[in-house]
CSV table of C-alpha atoms in Angstrom, one decimal:
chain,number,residue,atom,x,y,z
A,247,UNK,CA,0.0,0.0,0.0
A,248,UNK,CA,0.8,3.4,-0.6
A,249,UNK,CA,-0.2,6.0,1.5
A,250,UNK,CA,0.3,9.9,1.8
A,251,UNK,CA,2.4,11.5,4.0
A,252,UNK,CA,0.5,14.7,4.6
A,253,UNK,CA,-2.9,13.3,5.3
A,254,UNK,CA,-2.1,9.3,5.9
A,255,UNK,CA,-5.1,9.2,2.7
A,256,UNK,CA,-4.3,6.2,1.0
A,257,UNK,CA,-3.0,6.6,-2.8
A,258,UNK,CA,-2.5,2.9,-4.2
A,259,UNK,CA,-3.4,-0.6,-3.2
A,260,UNK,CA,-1.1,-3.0,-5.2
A,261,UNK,CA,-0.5,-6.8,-5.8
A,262,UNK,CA,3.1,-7.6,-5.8
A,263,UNK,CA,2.9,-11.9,-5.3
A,264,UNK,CA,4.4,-13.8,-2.9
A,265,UNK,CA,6.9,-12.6,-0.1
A,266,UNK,CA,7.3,-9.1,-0.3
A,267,UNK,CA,10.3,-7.8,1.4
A,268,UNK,CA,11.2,-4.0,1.0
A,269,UNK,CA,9.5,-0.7,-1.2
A,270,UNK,CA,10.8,2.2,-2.7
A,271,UNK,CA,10.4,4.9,-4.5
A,272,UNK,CA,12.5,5.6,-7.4
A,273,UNK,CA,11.5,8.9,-9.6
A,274,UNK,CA,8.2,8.3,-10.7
A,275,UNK,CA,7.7,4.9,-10.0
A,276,UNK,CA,8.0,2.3,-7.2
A,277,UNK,CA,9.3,-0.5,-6.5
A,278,UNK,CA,8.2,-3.8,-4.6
A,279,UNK,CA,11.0,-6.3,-3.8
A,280,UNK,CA,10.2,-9.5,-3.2
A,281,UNK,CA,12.5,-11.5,-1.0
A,282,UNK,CA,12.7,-14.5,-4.2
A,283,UNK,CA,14.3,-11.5,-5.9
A,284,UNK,CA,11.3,-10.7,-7.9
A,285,UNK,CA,11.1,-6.6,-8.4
A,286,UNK,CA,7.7,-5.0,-9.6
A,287,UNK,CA,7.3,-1.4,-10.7
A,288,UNK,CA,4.3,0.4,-10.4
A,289,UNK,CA,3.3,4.6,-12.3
A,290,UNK,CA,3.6,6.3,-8.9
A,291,UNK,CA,0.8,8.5,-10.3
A,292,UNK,CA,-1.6,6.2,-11.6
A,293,UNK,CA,-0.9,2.6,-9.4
A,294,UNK,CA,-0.5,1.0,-12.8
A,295,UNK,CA,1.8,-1.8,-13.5
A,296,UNK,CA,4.9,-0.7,-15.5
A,297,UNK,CA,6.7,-4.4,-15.2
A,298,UNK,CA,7.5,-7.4,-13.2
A,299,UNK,CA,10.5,-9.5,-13.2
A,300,UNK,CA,12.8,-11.5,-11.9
A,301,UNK,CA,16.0,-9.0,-11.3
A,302,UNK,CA,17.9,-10.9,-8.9
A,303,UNK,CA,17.8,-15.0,-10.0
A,304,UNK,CA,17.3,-17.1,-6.9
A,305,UNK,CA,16.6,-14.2,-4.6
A,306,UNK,CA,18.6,-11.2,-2.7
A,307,UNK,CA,18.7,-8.8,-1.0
A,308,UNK,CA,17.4,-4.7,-0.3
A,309,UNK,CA,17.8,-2.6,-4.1
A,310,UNK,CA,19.6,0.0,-3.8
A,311,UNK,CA,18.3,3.2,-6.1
A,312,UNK,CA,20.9,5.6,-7.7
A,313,UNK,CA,20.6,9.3,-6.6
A,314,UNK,CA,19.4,10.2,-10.3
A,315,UNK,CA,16.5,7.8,-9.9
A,316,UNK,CA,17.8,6.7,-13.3
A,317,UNK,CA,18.9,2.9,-12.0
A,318,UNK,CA,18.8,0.4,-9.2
A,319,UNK,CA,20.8,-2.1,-7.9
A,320,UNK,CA,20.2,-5.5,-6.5
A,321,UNK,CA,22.4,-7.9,-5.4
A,322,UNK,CA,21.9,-11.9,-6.2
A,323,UNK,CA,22.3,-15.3,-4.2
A,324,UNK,CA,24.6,-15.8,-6.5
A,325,UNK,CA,27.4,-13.3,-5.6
A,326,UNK,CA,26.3,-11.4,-8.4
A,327,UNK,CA,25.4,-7.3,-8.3
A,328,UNK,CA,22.8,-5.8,-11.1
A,329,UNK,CA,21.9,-2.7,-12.1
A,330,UNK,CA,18.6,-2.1,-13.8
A,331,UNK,CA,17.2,1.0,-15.7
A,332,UNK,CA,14.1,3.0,-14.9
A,333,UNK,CA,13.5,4.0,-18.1
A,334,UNK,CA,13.2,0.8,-19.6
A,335,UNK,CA,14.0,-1.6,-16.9
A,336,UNK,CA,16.7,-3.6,-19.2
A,337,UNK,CA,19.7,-4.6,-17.4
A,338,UNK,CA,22.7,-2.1,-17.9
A,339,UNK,CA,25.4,-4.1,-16.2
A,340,UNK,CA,26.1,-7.1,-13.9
A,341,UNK,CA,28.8,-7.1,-11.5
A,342,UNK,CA,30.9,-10.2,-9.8
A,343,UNK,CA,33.2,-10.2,-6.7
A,344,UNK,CA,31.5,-11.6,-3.7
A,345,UNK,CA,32.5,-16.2,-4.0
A,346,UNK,CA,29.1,-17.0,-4.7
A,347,UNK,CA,27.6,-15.7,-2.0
A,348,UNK,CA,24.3,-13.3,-1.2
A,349,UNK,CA,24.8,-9.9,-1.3
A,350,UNK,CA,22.1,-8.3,1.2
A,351,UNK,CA,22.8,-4.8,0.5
A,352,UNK,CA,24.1,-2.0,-2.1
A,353,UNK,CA,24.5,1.8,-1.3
A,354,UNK,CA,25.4,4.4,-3.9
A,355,UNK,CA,27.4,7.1,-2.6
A,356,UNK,CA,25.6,10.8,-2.5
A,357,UNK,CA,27.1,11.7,-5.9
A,358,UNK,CA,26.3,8.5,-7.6
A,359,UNK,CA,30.0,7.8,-8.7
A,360,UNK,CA,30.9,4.9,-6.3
A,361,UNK,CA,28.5,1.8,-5.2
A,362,UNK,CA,29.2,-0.4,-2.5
A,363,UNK,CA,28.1,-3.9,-1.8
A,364,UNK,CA,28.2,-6.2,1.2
A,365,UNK,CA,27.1,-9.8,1.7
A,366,UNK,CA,27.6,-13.0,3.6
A,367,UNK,CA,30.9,-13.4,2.5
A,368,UNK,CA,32.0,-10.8,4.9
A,369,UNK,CA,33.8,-8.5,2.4
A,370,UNK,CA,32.8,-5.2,1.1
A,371,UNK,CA,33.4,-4.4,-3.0
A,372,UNK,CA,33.5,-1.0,-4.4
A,373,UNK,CA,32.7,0.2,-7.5
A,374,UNK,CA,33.0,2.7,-10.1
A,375,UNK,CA,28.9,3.0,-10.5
A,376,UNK,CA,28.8,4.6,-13.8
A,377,UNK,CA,31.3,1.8,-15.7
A,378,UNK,CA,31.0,-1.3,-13.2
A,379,UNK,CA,34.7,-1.5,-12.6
A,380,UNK,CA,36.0,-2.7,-9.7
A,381,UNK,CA,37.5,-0.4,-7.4
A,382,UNK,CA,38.7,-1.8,-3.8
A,383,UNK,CA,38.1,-4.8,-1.8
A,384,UNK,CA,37.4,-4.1,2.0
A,385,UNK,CA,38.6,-6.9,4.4
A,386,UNK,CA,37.9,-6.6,8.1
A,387,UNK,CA,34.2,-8.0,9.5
A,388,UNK,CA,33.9,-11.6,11.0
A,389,UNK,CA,30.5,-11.8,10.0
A,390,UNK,CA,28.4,-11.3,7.3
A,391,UNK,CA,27.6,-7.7,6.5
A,392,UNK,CA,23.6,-6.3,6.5
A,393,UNK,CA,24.3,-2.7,6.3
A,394,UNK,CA,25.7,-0.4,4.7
A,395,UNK,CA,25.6,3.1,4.8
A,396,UNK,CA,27.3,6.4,3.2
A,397,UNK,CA,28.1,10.1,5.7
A,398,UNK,CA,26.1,12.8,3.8
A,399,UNK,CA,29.2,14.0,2.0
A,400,UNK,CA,29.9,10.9,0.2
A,401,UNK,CA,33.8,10.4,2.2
A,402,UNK,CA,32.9,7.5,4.5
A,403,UNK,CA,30.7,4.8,4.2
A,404,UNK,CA,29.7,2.8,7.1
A,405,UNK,CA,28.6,-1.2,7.8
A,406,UNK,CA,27.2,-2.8,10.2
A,407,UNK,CA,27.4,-6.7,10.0
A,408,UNK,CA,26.3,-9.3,12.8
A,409,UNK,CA,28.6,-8.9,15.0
A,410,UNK,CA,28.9,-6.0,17.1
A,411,UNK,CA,31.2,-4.1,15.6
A,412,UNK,CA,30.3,-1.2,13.1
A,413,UNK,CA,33.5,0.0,10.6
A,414,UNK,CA,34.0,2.6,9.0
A,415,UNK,CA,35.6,3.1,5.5
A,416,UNK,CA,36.8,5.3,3.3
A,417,UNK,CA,35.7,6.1,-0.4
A,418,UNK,CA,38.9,5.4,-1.6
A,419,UNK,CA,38.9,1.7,0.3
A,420,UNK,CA,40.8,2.0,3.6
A,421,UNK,CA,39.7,1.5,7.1
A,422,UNK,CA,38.9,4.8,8.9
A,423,UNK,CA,37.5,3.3,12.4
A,424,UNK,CA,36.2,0.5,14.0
A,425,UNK,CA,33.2,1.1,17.1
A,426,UNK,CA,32.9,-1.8,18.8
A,427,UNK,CA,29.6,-2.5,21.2
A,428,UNK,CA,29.5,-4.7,24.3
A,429,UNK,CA,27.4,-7.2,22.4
A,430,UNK,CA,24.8,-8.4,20.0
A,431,UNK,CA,24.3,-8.2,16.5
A,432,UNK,CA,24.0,-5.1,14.7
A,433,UNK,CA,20.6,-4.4,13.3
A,434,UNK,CA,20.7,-1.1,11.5
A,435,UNK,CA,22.9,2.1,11.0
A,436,UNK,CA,22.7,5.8,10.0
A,437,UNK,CA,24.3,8.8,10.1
A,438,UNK,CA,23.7,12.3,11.5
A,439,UNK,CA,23.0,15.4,9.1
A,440,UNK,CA,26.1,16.6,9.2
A,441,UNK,CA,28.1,13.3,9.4
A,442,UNK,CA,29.5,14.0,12.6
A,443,UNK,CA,27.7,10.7,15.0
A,444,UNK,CA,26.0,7.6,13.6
A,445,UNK,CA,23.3,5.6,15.3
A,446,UNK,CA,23.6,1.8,15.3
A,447,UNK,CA,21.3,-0.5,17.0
A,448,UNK,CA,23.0,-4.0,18.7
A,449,UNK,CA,20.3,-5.9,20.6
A,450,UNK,CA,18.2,-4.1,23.2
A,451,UNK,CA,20.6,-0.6,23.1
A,452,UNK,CA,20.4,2.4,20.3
A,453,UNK,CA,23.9,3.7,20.6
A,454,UNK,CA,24.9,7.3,18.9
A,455,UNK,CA,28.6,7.5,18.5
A,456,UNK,CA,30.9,10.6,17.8
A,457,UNK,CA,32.7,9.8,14.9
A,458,UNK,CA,35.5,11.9,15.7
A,459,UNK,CA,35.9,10.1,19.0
A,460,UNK,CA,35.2,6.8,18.3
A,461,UNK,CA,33.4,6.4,21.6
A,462,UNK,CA,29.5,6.2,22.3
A,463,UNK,CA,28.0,9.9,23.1
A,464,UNK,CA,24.3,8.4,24.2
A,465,UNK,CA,23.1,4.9,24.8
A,466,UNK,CA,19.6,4.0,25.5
A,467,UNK,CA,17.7,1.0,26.0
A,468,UNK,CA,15.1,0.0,23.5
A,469,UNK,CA,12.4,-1.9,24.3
A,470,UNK,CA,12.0,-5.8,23.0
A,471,UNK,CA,8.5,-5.3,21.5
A,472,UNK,CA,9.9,-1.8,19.9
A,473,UNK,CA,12.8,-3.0,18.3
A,474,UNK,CA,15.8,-0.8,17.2
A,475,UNK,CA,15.6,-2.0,13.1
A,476,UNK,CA,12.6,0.8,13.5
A,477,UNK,CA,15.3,2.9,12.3
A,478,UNK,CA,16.5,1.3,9.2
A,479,UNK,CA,14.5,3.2,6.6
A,480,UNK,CA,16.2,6.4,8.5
A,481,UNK,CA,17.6,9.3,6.1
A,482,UNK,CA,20.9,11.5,6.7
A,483,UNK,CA,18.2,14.2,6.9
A,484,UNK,CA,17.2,12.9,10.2
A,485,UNK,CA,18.5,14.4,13.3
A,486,UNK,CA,20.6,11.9,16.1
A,487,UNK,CA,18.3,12.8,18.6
A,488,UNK,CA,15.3,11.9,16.1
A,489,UNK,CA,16.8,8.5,15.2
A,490,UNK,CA,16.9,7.7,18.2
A,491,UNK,CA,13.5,8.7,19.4
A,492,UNK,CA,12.4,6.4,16.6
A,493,UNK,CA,14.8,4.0,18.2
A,494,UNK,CA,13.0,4.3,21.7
A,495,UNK,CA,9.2,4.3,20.7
C-alpha cells in the first residue's frame, strides 16, 4: 500500500505476489522487492503496472536506487550485483566479486560515482557506479555484513554486519574506524545530518557514537516489543536525537 504522508489518505493498493520484502520509491515509479528477488514497478501517479521480473535469480537482498533515480541495484544469491534501468528496466550491467555468495545490501554514494556492496561473505566491494569497474576490496568483518551506509558528504561509508562491531571506510577503500559495542548483533545504521555521530542498533541498546571520538555519546535502552531495526528506513536528513527517538518508541 501506498499511502500519503501529509494526510495518511491512501494513494495505491497493489498486488506484488508472494513474499514481499522491501519498497521504494525511485523517480516516478516504485518499487516492490520481493525476498525471491522478484522486483515490480508500479506509475507512482496512476498505481498501474509498469513491469514485473525476476531482477535478482534465486533471490537477494534490499535494491539500492541511484541518486538520479535513473537505475537500481540489486544484489543476487549468487554473488552477483545488477543494475537495472528505470526507463526501460533492461539490465545495464552485472557485476561479480563476492565467491558466490548473497549480497544483502548496495548503497550508492551521495554523488552516484561509487557503489558499495556487502554480503555474507564478509567483504565489502567498491565500485566505479557509472562503468561497473572494480574499485577496492574491503577486508575486516567476522561476519556477514547487513548494512551499509554512506556520511552525507559521500567520504565514508559505514557497515554494520552481525557482529557487534560497526567499521568505518573510506571512499577510496581503507579502514577509517572500527566502534565496537558490548554485544549483539547489529541491526541497523545511520548517520547524522552533518556526518558527525552515527546511530547503530545492537540488541536491546540504540547507541549514537561521535565519529570523531570513536566512543558512544548516548546509549539507550530500546524496548523488546519496539525493536531498534525501526530505524533502518532512516535518512541522513534525520537528526541523532530523532533516530533515536524512533529507536525508543
Amino acid at each position: 500500500r501506498v499511502y500519503r504522508i501529509a494526510d495518511g489518505s491512501l494513494l495505491h493498493d497493489v498486488e506484488h505476489g508472494p513474499q514481499p520484502w522491501w519498497a521504494r520509491f525511485a523517480g516516478d515509479v516504485f518499487l516492490g522487492i520481493g525476498v525471491d528477488g522478484n522486483v515490480t514497478a508500479w506509475d507512482l501517479k496512476t498505481g498501474e503496472l509498469r513491469k514485473r521480473w525476476d531482477a535478482a535469480p534465486g533471490g537477494g537482498g534490499d535494491a539500492a536506487i541511484a541518486p538520479s533515480d535513473q537505475e537500481f541495484a540489486i544484489g543476487a544469491n549468487d554473488g552477483t550485483l545488477r543494475v537495472w534501468s528505470l526507463k526501460d528496466f533492461s539490465l545495464l550491467r552485472t557485476m561479480s566479486g563476492h565467491h558466490s555468495a548473497t549480497i544483502f545490501n548496495a548503497a550508492y554514494s551521495p554523488d552516484g560515482e561509487v557503489l558499495a556492496t556487502a554480503g555474507h561473505d564478509r567483504i565489502l566491494n567498491l565500485w566505479d557506479a557509472k562503468t561497473g569497474e572494480h574499485r577496492h576490496t574491503l577486508i575486516g568483518h567476522s561476519s556477514a555484513v547487513d548494512w551499509l551506509r554512506w556520511s552525507p558528504d559521500g567520504q565514508l561509508l559505514a557497515s554494520g554486519a552481525r557482529e557487534a562491531t560497526v567499521r568505518i571506510w573510506t571512499r577510496r577503500g581503507a579502514s577509517h574506524r572500527s566502534l565496537i559495542a558490548e554485544r549483539g548483533m547489529t541491526n541497523c545504521i545511520s548517520w547524522s545530518p552533518d556526518g558527525k555521530r552515527l546511530v547503530s542498533c545492537v540488541s536491546d541498546a540504540a547507541i549514537v557514537w561521535d565519529i570523531d571520538a570513536a566512543f558512544p555519546s548516548t546509549r539507550q535502552r530500546v524496548s523488546s516489543r519496539a525493536p531498534c531495526r525501526a530505524t533502518a528506513g532512516a535518512t541522513p536528513a534525520r537528526s541523532a536525537s530523532t533516530l533515536q527517538a524512533r529507536a525508543h518508541r
